[in-house]
mmCIF file of N, CA and C in Angstrom:
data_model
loop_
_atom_site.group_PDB
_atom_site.id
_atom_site.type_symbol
_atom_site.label_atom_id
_atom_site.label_comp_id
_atom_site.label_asym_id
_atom_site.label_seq_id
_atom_site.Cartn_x
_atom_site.Cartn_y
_atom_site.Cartn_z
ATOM 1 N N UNK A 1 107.305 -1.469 -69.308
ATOM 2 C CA UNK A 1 105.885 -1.674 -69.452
ATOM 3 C C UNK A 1 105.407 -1.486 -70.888
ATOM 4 N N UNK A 2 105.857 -0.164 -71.616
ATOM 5 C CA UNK A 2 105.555 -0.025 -73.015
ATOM 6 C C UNK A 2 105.634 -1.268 -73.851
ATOM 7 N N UNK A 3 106.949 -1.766 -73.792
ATOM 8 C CA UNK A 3 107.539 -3.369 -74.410
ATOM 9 C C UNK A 3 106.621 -4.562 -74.211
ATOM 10 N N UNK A 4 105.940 -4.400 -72.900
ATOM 11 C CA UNK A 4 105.363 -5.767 -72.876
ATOM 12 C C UNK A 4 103.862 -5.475 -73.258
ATOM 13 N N UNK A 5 103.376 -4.486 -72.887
ATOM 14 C CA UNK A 5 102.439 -4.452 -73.850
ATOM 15 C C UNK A 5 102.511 -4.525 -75.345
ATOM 16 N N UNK A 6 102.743 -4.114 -75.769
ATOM 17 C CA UNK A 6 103.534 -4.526 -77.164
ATOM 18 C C UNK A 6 103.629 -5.763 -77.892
ATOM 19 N N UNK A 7 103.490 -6.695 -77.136
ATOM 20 C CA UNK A 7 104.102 -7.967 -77.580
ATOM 21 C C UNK A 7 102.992 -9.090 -76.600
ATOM 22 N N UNK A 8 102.832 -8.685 -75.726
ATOM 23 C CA UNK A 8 102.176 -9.306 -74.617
ATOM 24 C C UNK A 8 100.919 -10.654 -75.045
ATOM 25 N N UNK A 9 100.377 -10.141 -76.175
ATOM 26 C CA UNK A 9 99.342 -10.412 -76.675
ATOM 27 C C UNK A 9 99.730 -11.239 -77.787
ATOM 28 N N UNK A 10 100.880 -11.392 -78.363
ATOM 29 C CA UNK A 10 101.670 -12.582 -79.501
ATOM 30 C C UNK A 10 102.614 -13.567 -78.622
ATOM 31 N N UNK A 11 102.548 -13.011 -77.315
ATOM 32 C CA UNK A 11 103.280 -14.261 -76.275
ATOM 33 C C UNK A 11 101.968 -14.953 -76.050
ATOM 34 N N UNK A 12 101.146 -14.221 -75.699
ATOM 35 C CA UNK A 12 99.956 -15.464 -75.161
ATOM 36 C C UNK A 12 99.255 -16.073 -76.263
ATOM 37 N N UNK A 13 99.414 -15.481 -77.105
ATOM 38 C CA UNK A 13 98.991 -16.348 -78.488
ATOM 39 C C UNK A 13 99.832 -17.635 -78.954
ATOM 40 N N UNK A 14 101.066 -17.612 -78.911
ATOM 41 C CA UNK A 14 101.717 -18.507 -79.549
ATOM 42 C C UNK A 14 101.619 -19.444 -77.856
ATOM 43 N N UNK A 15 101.683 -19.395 -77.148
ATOM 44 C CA UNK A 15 101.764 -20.053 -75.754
ATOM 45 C C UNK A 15 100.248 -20.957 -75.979
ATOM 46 N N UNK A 16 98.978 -20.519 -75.786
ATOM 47 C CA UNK A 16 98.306 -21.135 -76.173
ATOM 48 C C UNK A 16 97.731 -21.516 -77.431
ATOM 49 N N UNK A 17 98.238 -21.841 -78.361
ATOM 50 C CA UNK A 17 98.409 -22.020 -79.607
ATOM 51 C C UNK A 17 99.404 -23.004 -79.603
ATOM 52 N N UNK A 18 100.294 -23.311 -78.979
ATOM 53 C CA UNK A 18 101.283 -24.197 -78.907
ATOM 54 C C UNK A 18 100.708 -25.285 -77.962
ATOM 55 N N UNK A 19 100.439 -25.132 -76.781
ATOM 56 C CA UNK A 19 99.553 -26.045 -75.665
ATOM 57 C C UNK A 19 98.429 -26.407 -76.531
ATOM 58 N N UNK A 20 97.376 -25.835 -77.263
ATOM 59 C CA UNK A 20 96.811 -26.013 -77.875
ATOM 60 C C UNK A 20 96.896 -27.078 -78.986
ATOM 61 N N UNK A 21 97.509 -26.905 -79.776
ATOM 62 C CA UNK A 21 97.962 -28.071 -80.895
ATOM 63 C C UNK A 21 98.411 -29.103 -79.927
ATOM 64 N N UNK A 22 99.465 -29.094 -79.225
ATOM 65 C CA UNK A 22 99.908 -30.375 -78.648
ATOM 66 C C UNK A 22 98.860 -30.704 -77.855
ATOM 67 N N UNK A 23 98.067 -30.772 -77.042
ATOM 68 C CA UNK A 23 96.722 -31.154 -76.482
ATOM 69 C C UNK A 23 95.994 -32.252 -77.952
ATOM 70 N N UNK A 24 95.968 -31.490 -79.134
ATOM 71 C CA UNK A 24 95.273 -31.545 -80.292
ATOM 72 C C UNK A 24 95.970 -33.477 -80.854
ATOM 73 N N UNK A 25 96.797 -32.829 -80.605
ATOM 74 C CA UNK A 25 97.789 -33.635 -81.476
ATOM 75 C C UNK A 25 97.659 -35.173 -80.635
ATOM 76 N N UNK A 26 98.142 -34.581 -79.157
ATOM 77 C CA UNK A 26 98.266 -36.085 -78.494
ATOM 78 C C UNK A 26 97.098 -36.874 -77.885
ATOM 79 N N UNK A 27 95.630 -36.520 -78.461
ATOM 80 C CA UNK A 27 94.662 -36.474 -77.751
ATOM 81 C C UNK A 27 94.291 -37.908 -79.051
ATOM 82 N N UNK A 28 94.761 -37.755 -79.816
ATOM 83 C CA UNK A 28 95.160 -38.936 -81.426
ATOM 84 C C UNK A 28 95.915 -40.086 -81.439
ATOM 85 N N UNK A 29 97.120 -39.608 -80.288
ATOM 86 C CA UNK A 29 98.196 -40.561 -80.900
ATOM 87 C C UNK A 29 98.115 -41.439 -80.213
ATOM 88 N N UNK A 30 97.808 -41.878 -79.305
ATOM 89 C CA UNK A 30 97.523 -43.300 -78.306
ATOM 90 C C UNK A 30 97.318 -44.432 -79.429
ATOM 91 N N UNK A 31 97.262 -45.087 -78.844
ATOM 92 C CA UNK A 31 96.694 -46.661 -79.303
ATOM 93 C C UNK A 31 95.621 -46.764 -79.529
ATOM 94 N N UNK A 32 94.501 -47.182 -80.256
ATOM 95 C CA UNK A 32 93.357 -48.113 -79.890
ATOM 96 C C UNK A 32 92.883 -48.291 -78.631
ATOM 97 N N UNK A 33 91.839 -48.280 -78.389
ATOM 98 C CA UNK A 33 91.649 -48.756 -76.703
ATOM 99 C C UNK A 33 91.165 -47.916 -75.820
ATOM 100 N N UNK A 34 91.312 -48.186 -74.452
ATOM 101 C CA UNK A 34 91.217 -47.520 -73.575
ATOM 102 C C UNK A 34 91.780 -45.773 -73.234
ATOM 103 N N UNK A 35 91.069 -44.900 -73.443
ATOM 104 C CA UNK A 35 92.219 -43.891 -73.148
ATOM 105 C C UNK A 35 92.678 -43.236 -71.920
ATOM 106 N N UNK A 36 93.907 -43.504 -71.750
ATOM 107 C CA UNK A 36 94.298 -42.906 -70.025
ATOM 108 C C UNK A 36 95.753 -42.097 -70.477
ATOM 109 N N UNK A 37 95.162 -40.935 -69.766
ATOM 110 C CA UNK A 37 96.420 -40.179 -69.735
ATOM 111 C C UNK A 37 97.143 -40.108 -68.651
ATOM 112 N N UNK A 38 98.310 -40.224 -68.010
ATOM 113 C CA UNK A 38 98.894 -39.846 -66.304
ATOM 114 C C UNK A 38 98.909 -38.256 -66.197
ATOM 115 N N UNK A 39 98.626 -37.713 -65.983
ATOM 116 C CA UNK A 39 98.983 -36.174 -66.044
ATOM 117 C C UNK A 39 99.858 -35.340 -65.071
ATOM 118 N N UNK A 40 100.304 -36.967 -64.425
ATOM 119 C CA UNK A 40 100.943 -36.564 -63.050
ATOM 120 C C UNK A 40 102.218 -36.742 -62.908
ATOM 121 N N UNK A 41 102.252 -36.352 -64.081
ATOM 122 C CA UNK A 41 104.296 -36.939 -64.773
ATOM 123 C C UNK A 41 104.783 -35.460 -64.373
ATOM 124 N N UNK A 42 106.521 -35.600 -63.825
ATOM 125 C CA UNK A 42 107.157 -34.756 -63.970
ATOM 126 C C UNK A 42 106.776 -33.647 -64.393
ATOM 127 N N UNK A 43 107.402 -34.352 -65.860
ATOM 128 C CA UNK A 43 107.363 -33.247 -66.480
ATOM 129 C C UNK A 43 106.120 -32.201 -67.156
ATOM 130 N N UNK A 44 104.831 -32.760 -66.609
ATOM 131 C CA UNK A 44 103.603 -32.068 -67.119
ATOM 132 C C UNK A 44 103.383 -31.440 -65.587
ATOM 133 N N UNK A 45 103.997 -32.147 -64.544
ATOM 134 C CA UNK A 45 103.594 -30.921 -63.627
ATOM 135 C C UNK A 45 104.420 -29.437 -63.362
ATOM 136 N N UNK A 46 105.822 -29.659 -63.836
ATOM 137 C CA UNK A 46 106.456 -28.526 -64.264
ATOM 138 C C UNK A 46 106.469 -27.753 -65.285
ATOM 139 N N UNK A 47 105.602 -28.318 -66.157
ATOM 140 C CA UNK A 47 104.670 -27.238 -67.641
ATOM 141 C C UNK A 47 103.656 -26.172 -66.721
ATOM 142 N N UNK A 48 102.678 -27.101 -65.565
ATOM 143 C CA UNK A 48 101.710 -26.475 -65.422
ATOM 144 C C UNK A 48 102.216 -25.329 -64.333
ATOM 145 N N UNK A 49 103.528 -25.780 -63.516
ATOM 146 C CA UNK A 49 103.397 -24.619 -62.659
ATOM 147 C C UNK A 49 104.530 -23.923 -63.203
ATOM 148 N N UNK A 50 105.054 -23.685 -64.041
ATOM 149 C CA UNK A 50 105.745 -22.865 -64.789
ATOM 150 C C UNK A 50 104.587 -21.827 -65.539
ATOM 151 N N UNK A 51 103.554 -22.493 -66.318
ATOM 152 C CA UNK A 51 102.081 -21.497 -66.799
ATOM 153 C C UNK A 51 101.546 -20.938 -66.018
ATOM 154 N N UNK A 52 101.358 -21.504 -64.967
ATOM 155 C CA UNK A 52 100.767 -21.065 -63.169
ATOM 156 C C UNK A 52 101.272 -19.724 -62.926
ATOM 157 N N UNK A 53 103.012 -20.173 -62.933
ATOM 158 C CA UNK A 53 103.593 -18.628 -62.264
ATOM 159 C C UNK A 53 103.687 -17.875 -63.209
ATOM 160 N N UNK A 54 103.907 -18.059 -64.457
ATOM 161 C CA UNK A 54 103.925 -16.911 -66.083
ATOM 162 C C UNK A 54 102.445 -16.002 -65.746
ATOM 163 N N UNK A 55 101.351 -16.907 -65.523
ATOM 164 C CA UNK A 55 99.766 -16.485 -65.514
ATOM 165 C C UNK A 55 100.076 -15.709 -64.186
ATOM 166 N N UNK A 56 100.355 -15.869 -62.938
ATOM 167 C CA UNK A 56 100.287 -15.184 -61.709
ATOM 168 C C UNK A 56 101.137 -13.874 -61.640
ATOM 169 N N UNK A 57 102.289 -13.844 -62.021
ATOM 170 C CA UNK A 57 103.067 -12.941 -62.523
ATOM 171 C C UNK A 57 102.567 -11.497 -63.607
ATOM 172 N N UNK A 58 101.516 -11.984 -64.376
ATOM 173 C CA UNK A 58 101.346 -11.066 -65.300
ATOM 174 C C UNK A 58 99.720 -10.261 -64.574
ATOM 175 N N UNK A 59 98.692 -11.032 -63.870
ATOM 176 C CA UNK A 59 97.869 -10.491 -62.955
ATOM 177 C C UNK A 59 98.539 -9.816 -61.635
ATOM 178 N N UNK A 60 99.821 -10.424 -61.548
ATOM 179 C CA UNK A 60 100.511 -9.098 -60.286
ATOM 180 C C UNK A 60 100.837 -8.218 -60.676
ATOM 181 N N UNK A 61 101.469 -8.089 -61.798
ATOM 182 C CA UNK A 61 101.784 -6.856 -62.660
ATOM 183 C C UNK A 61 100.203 -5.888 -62.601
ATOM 184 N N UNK A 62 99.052 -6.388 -63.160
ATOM 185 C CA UNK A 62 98.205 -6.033 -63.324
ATOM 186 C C UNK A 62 97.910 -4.886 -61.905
ATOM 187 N N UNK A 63 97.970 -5.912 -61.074
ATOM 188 C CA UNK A 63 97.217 -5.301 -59.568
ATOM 189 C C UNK A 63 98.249 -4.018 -59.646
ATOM 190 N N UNK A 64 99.126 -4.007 -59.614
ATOM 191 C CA UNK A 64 99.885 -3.274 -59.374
ATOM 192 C C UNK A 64 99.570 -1.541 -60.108
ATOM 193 N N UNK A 65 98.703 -1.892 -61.263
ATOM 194 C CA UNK A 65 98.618 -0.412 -61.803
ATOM 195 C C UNK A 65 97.077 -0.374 -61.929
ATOM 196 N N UNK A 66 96.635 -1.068 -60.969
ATOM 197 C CA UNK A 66 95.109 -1.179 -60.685
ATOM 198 C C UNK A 66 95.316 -0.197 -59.031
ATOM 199 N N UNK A 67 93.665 0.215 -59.178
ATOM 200 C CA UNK A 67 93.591 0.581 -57.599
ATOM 201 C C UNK A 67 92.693 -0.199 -57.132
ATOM 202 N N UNK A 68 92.602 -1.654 -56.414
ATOM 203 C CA UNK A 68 91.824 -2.300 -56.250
ATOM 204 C C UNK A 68 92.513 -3.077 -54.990
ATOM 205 N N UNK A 69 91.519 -3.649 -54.175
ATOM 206 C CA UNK A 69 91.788 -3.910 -52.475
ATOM 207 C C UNK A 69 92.464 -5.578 -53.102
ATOM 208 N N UNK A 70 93.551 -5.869 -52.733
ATOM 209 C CA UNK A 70 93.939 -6.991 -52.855
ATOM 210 C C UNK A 70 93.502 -8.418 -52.544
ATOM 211 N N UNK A 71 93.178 -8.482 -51.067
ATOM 212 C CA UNK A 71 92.621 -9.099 -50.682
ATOM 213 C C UNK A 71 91.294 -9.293 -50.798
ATOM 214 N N UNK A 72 90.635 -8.553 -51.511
ATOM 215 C CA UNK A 72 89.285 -9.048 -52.245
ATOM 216 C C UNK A 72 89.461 -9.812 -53.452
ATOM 217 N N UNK A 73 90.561 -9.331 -54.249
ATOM 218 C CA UNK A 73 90.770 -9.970 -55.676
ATOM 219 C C UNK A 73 91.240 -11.460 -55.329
ATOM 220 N N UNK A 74 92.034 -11.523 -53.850
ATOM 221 C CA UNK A 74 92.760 -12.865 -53.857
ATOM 222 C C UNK A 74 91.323 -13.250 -53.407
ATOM 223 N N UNK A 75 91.315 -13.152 -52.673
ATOM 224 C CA UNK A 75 89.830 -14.146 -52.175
ATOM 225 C C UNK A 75 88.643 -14.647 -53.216
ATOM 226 N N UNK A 76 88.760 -13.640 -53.977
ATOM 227 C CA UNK A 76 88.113 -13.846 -55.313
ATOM 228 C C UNK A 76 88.251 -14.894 -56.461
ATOM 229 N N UNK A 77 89.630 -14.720 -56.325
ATOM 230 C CA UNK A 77 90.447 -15.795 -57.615
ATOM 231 C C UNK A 77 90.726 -16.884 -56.784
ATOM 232 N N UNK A 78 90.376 -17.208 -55.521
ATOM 233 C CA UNK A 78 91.135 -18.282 -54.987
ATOM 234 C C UNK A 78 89.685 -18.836 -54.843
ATOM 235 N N UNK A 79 88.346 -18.357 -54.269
ATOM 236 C CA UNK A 79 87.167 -18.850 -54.611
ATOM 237 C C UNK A 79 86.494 -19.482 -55.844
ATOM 238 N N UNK A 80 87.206 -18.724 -57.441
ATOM 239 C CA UNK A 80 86.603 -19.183 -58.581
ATOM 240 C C UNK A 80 87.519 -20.346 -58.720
ATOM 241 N N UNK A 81 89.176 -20.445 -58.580
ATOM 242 C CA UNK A 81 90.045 -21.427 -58.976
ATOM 243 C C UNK A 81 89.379 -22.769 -58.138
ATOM 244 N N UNK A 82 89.070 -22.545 -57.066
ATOM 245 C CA UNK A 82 88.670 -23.903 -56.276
ATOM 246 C C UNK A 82 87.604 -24.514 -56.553
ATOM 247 N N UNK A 83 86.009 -23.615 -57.079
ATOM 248 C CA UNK A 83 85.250 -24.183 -57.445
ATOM 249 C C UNK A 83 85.198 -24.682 -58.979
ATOM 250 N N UNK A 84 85.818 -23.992 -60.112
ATOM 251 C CA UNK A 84 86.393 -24.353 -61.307
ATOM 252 C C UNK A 84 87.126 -25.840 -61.254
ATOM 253 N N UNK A 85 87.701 -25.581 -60.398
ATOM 254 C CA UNK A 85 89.058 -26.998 -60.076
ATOM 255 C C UNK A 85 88.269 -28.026 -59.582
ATOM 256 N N UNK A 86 87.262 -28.030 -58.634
ATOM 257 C CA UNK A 86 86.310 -28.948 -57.735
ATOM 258 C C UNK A 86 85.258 -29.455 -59.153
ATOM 259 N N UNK A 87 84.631 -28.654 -59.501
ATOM 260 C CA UNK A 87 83.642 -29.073 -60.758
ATOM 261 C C UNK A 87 84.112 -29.734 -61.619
ATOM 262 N N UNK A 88 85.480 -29.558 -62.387
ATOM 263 C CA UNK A 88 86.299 -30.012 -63.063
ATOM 264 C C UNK A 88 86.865 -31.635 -62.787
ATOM 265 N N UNK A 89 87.174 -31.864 -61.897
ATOM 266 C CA UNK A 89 87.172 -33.085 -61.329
ATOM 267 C C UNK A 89 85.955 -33.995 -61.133
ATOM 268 N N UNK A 90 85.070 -33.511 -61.084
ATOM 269 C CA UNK A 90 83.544 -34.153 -60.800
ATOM 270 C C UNK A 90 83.003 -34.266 -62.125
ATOM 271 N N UNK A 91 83.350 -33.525 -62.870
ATOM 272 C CA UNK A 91 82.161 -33.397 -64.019
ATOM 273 C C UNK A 91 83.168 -34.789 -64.847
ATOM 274 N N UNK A 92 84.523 -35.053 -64.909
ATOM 275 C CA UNK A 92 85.474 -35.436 -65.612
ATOM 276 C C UNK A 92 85.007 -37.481 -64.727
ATOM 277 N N UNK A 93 85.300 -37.205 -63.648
ATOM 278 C CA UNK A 93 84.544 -38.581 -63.279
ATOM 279 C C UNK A 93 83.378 -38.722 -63.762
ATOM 280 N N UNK A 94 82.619 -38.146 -63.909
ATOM 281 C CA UNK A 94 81.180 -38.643 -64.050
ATOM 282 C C UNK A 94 81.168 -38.987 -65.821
ATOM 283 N N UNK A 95 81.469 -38.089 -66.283
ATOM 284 C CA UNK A 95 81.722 -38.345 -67.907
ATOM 285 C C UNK A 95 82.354 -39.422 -67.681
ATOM 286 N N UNK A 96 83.563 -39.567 -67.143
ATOM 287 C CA UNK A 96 84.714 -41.015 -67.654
ATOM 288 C C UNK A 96 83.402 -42.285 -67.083
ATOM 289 N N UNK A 97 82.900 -42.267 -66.009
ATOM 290 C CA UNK A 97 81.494 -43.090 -65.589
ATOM 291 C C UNK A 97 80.279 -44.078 -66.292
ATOM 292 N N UNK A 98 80.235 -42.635 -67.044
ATOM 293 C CA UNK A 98 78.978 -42.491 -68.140
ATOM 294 C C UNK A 98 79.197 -42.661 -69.702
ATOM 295 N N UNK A 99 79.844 -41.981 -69.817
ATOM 296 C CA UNK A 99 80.531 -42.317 -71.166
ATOM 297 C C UNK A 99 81.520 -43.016 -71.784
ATOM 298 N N UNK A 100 82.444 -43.599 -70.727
ATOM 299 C CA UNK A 100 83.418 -44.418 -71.041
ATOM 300 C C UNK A 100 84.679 -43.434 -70.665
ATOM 301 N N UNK A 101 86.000 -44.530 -70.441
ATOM 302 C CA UNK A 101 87.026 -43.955 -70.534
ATOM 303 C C UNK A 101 87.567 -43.301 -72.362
ATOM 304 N N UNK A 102 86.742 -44.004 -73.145
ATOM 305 C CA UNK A 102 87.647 -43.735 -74.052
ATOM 306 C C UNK A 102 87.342 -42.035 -74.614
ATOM 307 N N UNK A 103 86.053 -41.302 -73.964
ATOM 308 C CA UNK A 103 85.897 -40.205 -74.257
ATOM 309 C C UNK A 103 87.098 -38.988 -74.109
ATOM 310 N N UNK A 104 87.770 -39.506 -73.057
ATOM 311 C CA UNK A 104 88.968 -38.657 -73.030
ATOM 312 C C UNK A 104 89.552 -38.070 -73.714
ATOM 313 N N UNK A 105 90.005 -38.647 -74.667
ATOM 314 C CA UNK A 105 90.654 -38.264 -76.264
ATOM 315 C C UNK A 105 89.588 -36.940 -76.742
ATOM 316 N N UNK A 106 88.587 -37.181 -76.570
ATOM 317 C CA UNK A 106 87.899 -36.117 -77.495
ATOM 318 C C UNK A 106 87.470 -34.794 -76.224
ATOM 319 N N UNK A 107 87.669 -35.271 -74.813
ATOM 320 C CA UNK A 107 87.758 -33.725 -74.248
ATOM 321 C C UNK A 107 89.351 -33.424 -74.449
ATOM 322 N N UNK A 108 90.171 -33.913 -74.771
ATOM 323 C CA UNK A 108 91.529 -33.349 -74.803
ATOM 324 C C UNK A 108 91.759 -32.295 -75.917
ATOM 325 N N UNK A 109 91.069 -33.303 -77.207
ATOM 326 C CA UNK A 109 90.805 -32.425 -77.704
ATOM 327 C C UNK A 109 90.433 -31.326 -78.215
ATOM 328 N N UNK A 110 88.971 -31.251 -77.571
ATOM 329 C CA UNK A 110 88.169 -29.961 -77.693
ATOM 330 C C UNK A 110 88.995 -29.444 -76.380
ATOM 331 N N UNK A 111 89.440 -29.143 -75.321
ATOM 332 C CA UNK A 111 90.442 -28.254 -74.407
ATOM 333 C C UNK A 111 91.318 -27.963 -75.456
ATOM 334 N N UNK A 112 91.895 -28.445 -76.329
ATOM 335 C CA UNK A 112 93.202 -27.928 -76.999
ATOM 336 C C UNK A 112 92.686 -26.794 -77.828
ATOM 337 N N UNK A 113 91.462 -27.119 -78.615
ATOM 338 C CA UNK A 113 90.599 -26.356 -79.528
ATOM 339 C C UNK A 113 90.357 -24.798 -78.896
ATOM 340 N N UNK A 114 90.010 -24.659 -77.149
ATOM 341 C CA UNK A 114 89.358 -23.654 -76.589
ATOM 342 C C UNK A 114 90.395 -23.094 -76.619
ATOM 343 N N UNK A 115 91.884 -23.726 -76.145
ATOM 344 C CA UNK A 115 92.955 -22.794 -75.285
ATOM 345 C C UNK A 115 93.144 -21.956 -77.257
ATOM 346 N N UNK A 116 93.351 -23.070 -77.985
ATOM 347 C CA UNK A 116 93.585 -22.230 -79.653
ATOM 348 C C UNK A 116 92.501 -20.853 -79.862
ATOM 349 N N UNK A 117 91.601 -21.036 -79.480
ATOM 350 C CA UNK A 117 90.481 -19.680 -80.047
ATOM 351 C C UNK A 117 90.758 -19.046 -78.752
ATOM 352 N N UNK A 118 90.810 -19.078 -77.717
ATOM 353 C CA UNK A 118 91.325 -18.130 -76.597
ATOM 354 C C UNK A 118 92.493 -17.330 -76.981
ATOM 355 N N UNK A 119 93.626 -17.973 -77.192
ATOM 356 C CA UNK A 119 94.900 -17.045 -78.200
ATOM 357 C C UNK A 119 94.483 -16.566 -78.807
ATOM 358 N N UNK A 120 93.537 -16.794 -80.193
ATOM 359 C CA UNK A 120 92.830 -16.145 -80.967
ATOM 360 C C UNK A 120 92.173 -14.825 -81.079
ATOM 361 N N UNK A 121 91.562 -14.791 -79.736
ATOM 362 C CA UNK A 121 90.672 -13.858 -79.229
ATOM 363 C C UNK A 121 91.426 -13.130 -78.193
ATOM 364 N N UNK A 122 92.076 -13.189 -77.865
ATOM 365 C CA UNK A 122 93.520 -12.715 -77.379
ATOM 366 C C UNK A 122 93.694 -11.301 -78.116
ATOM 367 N N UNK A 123 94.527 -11.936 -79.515
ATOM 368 C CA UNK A 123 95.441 -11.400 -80.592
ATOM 369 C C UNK A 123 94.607 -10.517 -81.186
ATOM 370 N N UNK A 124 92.894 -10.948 -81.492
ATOM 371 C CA UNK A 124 92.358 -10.245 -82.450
ATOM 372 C C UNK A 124 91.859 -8.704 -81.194
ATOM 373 N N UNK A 125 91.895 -9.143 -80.048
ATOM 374 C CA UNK A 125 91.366 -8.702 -79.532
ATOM 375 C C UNK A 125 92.360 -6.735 -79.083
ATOM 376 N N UNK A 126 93.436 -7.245 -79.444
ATOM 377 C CA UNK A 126 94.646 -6.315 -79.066
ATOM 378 C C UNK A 126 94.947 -5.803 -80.774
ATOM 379 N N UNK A 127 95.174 -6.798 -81.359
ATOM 380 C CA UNK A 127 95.444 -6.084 -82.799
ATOM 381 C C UNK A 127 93.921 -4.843 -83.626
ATOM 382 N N UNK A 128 93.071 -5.632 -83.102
ATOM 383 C CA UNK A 128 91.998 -4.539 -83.107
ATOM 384 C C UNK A 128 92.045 -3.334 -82.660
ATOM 385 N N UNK A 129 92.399 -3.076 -81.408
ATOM 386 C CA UNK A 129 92.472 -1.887 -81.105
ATOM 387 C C UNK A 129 93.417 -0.755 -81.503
#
């Protein structure tokens, strides 16, 4: 436990800092045109549930040296993930609707931007103390 605290906070930094830039990066490199991403490739769905279980793993750890009723926290996180996830989908049609497909590129971007100052605020947030 000593160890990962320790370090805990330059793993999630460089993790989103890395997702981050590449979000950044490929949100550019397309063509001209229309922008469509598949996001439903292989290999981006085994990025996300590989981050999924890294992220679930480190809040079980958590519970674990918490004294807190479990089944409130799950019900909790499974209530915000669904309505987060539900809005997210709606708000993303209606933009692609309204604004065009080609806006895409520039929410990819600014997502790459948030997950970067989230690491950020992460790191400063632990090296501070």
């Amino acid at each position: 436990q000593p160890l990962v605290r320790e370090i805990d906070h330059w793993i999630a930094f460089a993790i989103l800092a890395a997702i981050g830039t590449k979000m950044m990066v490929d949100a550019f490199r397309e063509p001209d045109g229309i922008y469509q991403r598949n996001a439903f490739t292989i290999a981006a769905l085994i990025l996300a549930a590989i981050a999924t279980s890294i992220d679930a793993l480190v809040v079980g750890f958590g519970f674990g040296f918490l004294n807190i009723s479990v089944l409130v926290a799950l019900a909790t996180i499974g209530m915000v993930t669904f309505t987060a996830s539900f809005a997210g989908v709606y708000l993303a049609r209606f933009f692609g609707q309204h604004l065009g497909h080609h806006m895409g590129r520039y929410v990819e971007f600014a997502g790459g931007a948030i997950l970067i100052a989230i690491g950020v605020k992460i790191l400063f947030e632990h090296l501070s103390r």
